[in-house]
Amino acid sequence: MTSKDRILARIRRAVPQPGPQAAPGPDADIPRDYLRVHGARTPQERVDLLAAHLAEYRARVHRTDEDGLPDLLGRLLADAATVQLPPDLGFGLPSHPSLAFVPDRAAQTPRELDRVDAVVTGCAIAIAETGTIVLDGGPDQGRRRITLVPDHHVCLVRVPEQVVDSVPQALPLLDPGRPLTWISGPSATSDIELDRVEGVHGPRRLDVILVGARGPRPGPGTRPPETGSQ
């Protein structure tokens, strides 16, 4: 049996067949015998897999803790003059006189948003097996449009608590009534000759920062942990 045959057989089992019998209601028992996760992983292995897949999709991946986050953000936003922020990011920001932070406003026009150099947000969840980040418009993410118009998106992921293994694990944790945006790397498309063009439907650059908890303060003679790309 080919993969196509198996897919069509599952569709036939899930879709009611024509006949005198009553059609199943919305609570019909639909087979869900697929694997929910492909292998067992520790939290650290889950985060490492997410980082590897994000990098494969041409996102730039960085690791730091909350203490090192403002300095890392300062370096990533060094070429930006204006930075869009959600209502409640929940993280510390760099204090630099050349940076102007723009709040998320309902009255903000697309033209005003297009003049913003970068946007910094959190996320709802991240999926290791697919290298996907999901936004749901929460207070640390803001309206969907602020992550689609600016050319540079910096997304903060709390690790390991916001990282799950797979899409089946992520779906029950998400509210289908919210505006979900699924991001796997920078926005990109290809023409018929497979020439890749980035930034067509969203940000041209995606930086993902995996933010761990604050570590213990280093003692005398101890070097602090390094932060940066990985």
Short mmCIF file of C-alpha atoms in Angstrom, two decimals:
data_model
loop_
_atom_site.label_atom_id
_atom_site.label_comp_id
_atom_site.label_asym_id
_atom_site.label_seq_id
_atom_site.Cartn_x
_atom_site.Cartn_y
_atom_site.Cartn_z
CA MET A 1 0.00 0.00 0.00
CA THR A 2 1.39 3.39 -0.98
CA SER A 3 1.33 6.52 1.18
CA LYS A 4 -1.42 7.88 -1.07
CA ASP A 5 -3.54 4.75 -0.48
CA ARG A 6 -3.13 5.07 3.29
CA ILE A 7 -4.11 8.77 3.24
CA LEU A 8 -7.19 8.12 1.10
CA ALA A 9 -8.21 5.18 3.32
CA ARG A 10 -8.08 7.37 6.42
CA ILE A 11 -10.17 10.03 4.65
CA ARG A 12 -12.78 7.43 3.73
CA ARG A 13 -12.97 6.23 7.33
CA ALA A 14 -13.39 9.78 8.62
CA VAL A 15 -15.93 10.99 6.02
CA PRO A 16 -19.49 9.57 6.22
CA GLN A 17 -20.42 7.32 3.33
CA PRO A 18 -23.64 8.02 1.36
CA GLY A 19 -26.55 5.89 2.44
CA PRO A 20 -29.60 5.75 4.70
CA GLN A 21 -27.56 5.81 7.92
CA ALA A 22 -27.40 9.10 9.79
CA ALA A 23 -24.32 11.22 9.30
CA PRO A 24 -22.07 11.47 12.35
CA GLY A 25 -22.30 14.64 14.36
CA PRO A 26 -19.51 17.01 15.25
CA ASP A 27 -18.42 14.68 18.09
CA ALA A 28 -17.89 11.71 15.78
CA ASP A 29 -14.96 9.45 16.68
CA ILE A 30 -12.25 10.30 14.14
CA PRO A 31 -9.23 7.97 14.13
CA ARG A 32 -6.16 9.72 15.50
CA ASP A 33 -3.72 6.84 15.54
CA TYR A 34 -0.80 8.88 14.22
CA LEU A 35 2.34 9.37 16.28
CA ARG A 36 2.05 12.34 18.63
CA VAL A 37 5.81 12.66 18.90
CA HIS A 38 8.72 11.11 17.01
CA GLY A 39 11.03 9.90 19.76
CA ALA A 40 11.64 10.72 23.42
CA ARG A 41 13.68 13.84 24.23
CA THR A 42 14.91 15.65 27.28
CA PRO A 43 13.96 19.35 27.57
CA GLN A 44 17.48 20.30 26.45
CA GLU A 45 17.32 17.99 23.43
CA ARG A 46 13.96 19.52 22.53
CA VAL A 47 15.42 23.03 22.60
CA ASP A 48 18.45 21.92 20.58
CA LEU A 49 16.21 20.39 17.91
CA LEU A 50 14.18 23.60 17.68
CA ALA A 51 17.38 25.62 17.26
CA ALA A 52 18.67 23.27 14.54
CA HIS A 53 15.46 23.44 12.51
CA LEU A 54 15.16 27.21 12.85
CA ALA A 55 18.72 27.60 11.59
CA GLU A 56 17.95 25.25 8.70
CA TYR A 57 15.12 27.61 7.70
CA ARG A 58 17.62 30.52 7.70
CA ALA A 59 16.52 32.09 10.96
CA ARG A 60 19.36 33.36 13.14
CA VAL A 61 19.24 31.63 16.52
CA HIS A 62 20.71 33.05 19.73
CA ARG A 63 20.82 31.79 23.32
CA THR A 64 21.00 33.84 26.48
CA ASP A 65 19.41 34.27 29.88
CA GLU A 66 17.27 37.18 31.06
CA ASP A 67 20.29 39.02 32.45
CA GLY A 68 22.10 38.93 29.10
CA LEU A 69 19.02 39.68 27.00
CA PRO A 70 19.20 43.53 26.95
CA ASP A 71 22.80 43.48 25.68
CA LEU A 72 22.00 40.88 23.02
CA LEU A 73 18.95 42.85 21.87
CA GLY A 74 21.11 45.96 21.68
CA ARG A 75 23.49 44.20 19.29
CA LEU A 76 20.72 42.76 17.13
CA LEU A 77 18.98 46.15 16.87
CA ALA A 78 22.17 48.14 16.29
CA ASP A 79 21.09 49.17 12.77
CA ALA A 80 17.49 50.06 13.78
CA ALA A 81 16.21 53.51 14.68
CA THR A 82 12.60 52.54 15.49
CA VAL A 83 11.45 49.31 17.13
CA GLN A 84 7.83 48.18 17.39
CA LEU A 85 6.78 46.65 20.71
CA PRO A 86 3.71 44.66 21.84
CA PRO A 87 1.64 45.90 24.82
CA ASP A 88 3.53 43.83 27.42
CA LEU A 89 6.75 42.20 26.22
CA GLY A 90 7.67 40.93 29.68
CA PHE A 91 11.44 41.20 29.13
CA GLY A 92 14.07 43.85 29.77
CA LEU A 93 14.98 46.13 26.85
CA PRO A 94 18.26 47.80 25.90
CA SER A 95 18.60 51.41 26.96
CA HIS A 96 20.15 53.18 23.98
CA PRO A 97 19.52 56.82 23.08
CA SER A 98 19.34 56.05 19.35
CA LEU A 99 16.48 53.54 19.75
CA ALA A 100 12.90 54.79 19.64
CA PHE A 101 10.34 52.22 20.84
CA VAL A 102 6.94 52.36 19.15
CA PRO A 103 3.90 50.96 21.06
CA ASP A 104 1.27 48.81 19.40
CA ARG A 105 -1.69 51.12 18.67
CA ALA A 106 -5.00 50.36 16.98
CA ALA A 107 -4.78 53.71 15.17
CA GLN A 108 -1.39 52.89 13.67
CA THR A 109 -1.62 52.96 9.87
CA PRO A 110 0.12 50.50 7.51
CA ARG A 111 2.26 53.38 6.22
CA GLU A 112 3.40 54.20 9.76
CA LEU A 113 4.14 50.54 10.44
CA ASP A 114 6.14 50.28 7.23
CA ARG A 115 8.50 52.97 8.53
CA VAL A 116 9.37 50.84 11.59
CA ASP A 117 12.76 49.13 11.28
CA ALA A 118 12.19 46.11 13.53
CA VAL A 119 9.72 44.45 15.88
CA VAL A 120 10.42 42.52 19.10
CA THR A 121 7.80 40.05 20.40
CA GLY A 122 7.38 36.99 22.54
CA CYS A 123 5.51 33.91 21.32
CA ALA A 124 2.74 31.54 22.39
CA ILE A 125 4.62 28.30 21.81
CA ALA A 126 7.46 26.80 19.76
CA ILE A 127 7.53 23.37 18.10
CA ALA A 128 10.82 21.51 17.96
CA GLU A 129 10.10 18.89 15.28
CA THR A 130 9.00 21.46 12.70
CA GLY A 131 11.07 24.48 13.78
CA THR A 132 7.87 26.50 14.09
CA ILE A 133 7.02 29.46 16.30
CA VAL A 134 3.34 30.19 16.94
CA LEU A 135 1.99 33.65 17.77
CA ASP A 136 -1.55 34.10 19.11
CA GLY A 137 -1.80 37.88 19.53
CA GLY A 138 -1.21 37.77 23.30
CA PRO A 139 0.01 40.80 25.27
CA ASP A 140 3.66 39.87 24.65
CA GLN A 141 3.06 39.59 20.89
CA GLY A 142 0.60 42.31 19.90
CA ARG A 143 -1.52 42.48 16.78
CA ARG A 144 -0.67 40.11 13.95
CA ARG A 145 0.18 42.98 11.59
CA ILE A 146 3.13 44.22 13.65
CA THR A 147 4.98 40.97 12.88
CA LEU A 148 4.14 41.03 9.16
CA VAL A 149 5.07 44.53 7.98
CA PRO A 150 8.46 45.41 9.57
CA ASP A 151 11.43 43.90 7.75
CA HIS A 152 13.11 42.50 10.88
CA HIS A 153 11.40 40.35 13.53
CA VAL A 154 13.13 39.46 16.79
CA CYS A 155 11.16 36.74 18.58
CA LEU A 156 11.81 35.72 22.19
CA VAL A 157 11.13 32.14 23.27
CA ARG A 158 11.28 31.13 26.94
CA VAL A 159 13.13 27.82 27.14
CA PRO A 160 12.45 25.11 27.90
CA GLU A 161 8.89 25.87 29.09
CA GLN A 162 7.53 27.25 25.78
CA VAL A 163 8.96 24.45 23.62
CA VAL A 164 6.99 21.29 22.80
CA ASP A 165 8.03 18.37 20.63
CA SER A 166 5.33 18.25 17.97
CA VAL A 167 2.30 19.84 16.34
CA PRO A 168 -0.13 17.34 17.99
CA GLN A 169 1.26 18.39 21.37
CA ALA A 170 0.97 22.09 20.52
CA LEU A 171 -2.62 22.15 19.26
CA PRO A 172 -4.38 21.44 22.60
CA LEU A 173 -2.36 24.26 24.18
CA LEU A 174 -3.54 26.84 21.62
CA ASP A 175 -6.89 28.65 21.49
CA PRO A 176 -8.41 28.21 17.98
CA GLY A 177 -10.44 31.38 18.55
CA ARG A 178 -7.29 33.51 18.62
CA PRO A 179 -5.43 34.80 15.51
CA LEU A 180 -2.74 32.13 15.20
CA THR A 181 0.33 32.86 13.07
CA TRP A 182 2.68 29.93 12.40
CA ILE A 183 6.24 30.97 11.53
CA SER A 184 8.95 28.65 10.22
CA GLY A 185 11.88 30.88 9.27
CA PRO A 186 11.87 34.26 7.49
CA SER A 187 9.13 34.94 4.96
CA ALA A 188 10.17 33.40 1.63
CA THR A 189 8.79 32.25 -1.69
CA SER A 190 10.17 30.79 -4.92
CA ASP A 191 9.26 31.29 -8.56
CA ILE A 192 8.92 28.52 -11.14
CA GLU A 193 12.71 28.42 -11.53
CA LEU A 194 13.09 27.94 -7.74
CA ASP A 195 14.77 31.31 -7.22
CA ARG A 196 14.23 32.07 -3.52
CA VAL A 197 13.02 35.55 -2.58
CA GLU A 198 12.76 36.53 1.08
CA GLY A 199 10.57 39.18 2.67
CA VAL A 200 7.61 38.89 0.31
CA HIS A 201 4.84 38.05 2.80
CA GLY A 202 6.53 39.10 6.03
CA PRO A 203 9.87 39.94 7.64
CA ARG A 204 12.98 39.41 5.55
CA ARG A 205 15.06 38.74 8.69
CA LEU A 206 14.07 36.57 11.65
CA ASP A 207 16.15 36.44 14.82
CA VAL A 208 14.99 33.94 17.44
CA ILE A 209 16.35 34.33 20.96
CA LEU A 210 16.06 31.28 23.22
CA VAL A 211 15.84 32.85 26.67
CA GLY A 212 16.68 30.70 29.67
CA ALA A 213 16.02 31.51 33.30
CA ARG A 214 18.40 33.68 35.24
CA GLY A 215 21.35 31.60 36.31
CA PRO A 216 23.14 31.79 39.67
CA ARG A 217 25.39 34.79 40.06
CA PRO A 218 29.02 33.83 39.32
CA GLY A 219 31.35 33.71 42.31
CA PRO A 220 34.81 35.24 42.49
CA GLY A 221 37.00 34.13 39.63
CA THR A 222 34.07 32.59 37.72
CA ARG A 223 33.40 33.68 34.15
CA PRO A 224 29.77 34.53 33.34
CA PRO A 225 28.06 32.49 30.62
CA GLU A 226 28.57 33.73 27.06
CA THR A 227 25.62 34.86 24.98
CA GLY A 228 25.26 34.92 21.22
CA SER A 229 24.38 32.93 18.12
CA GLN A 230 24.11 29.18 18.01
#
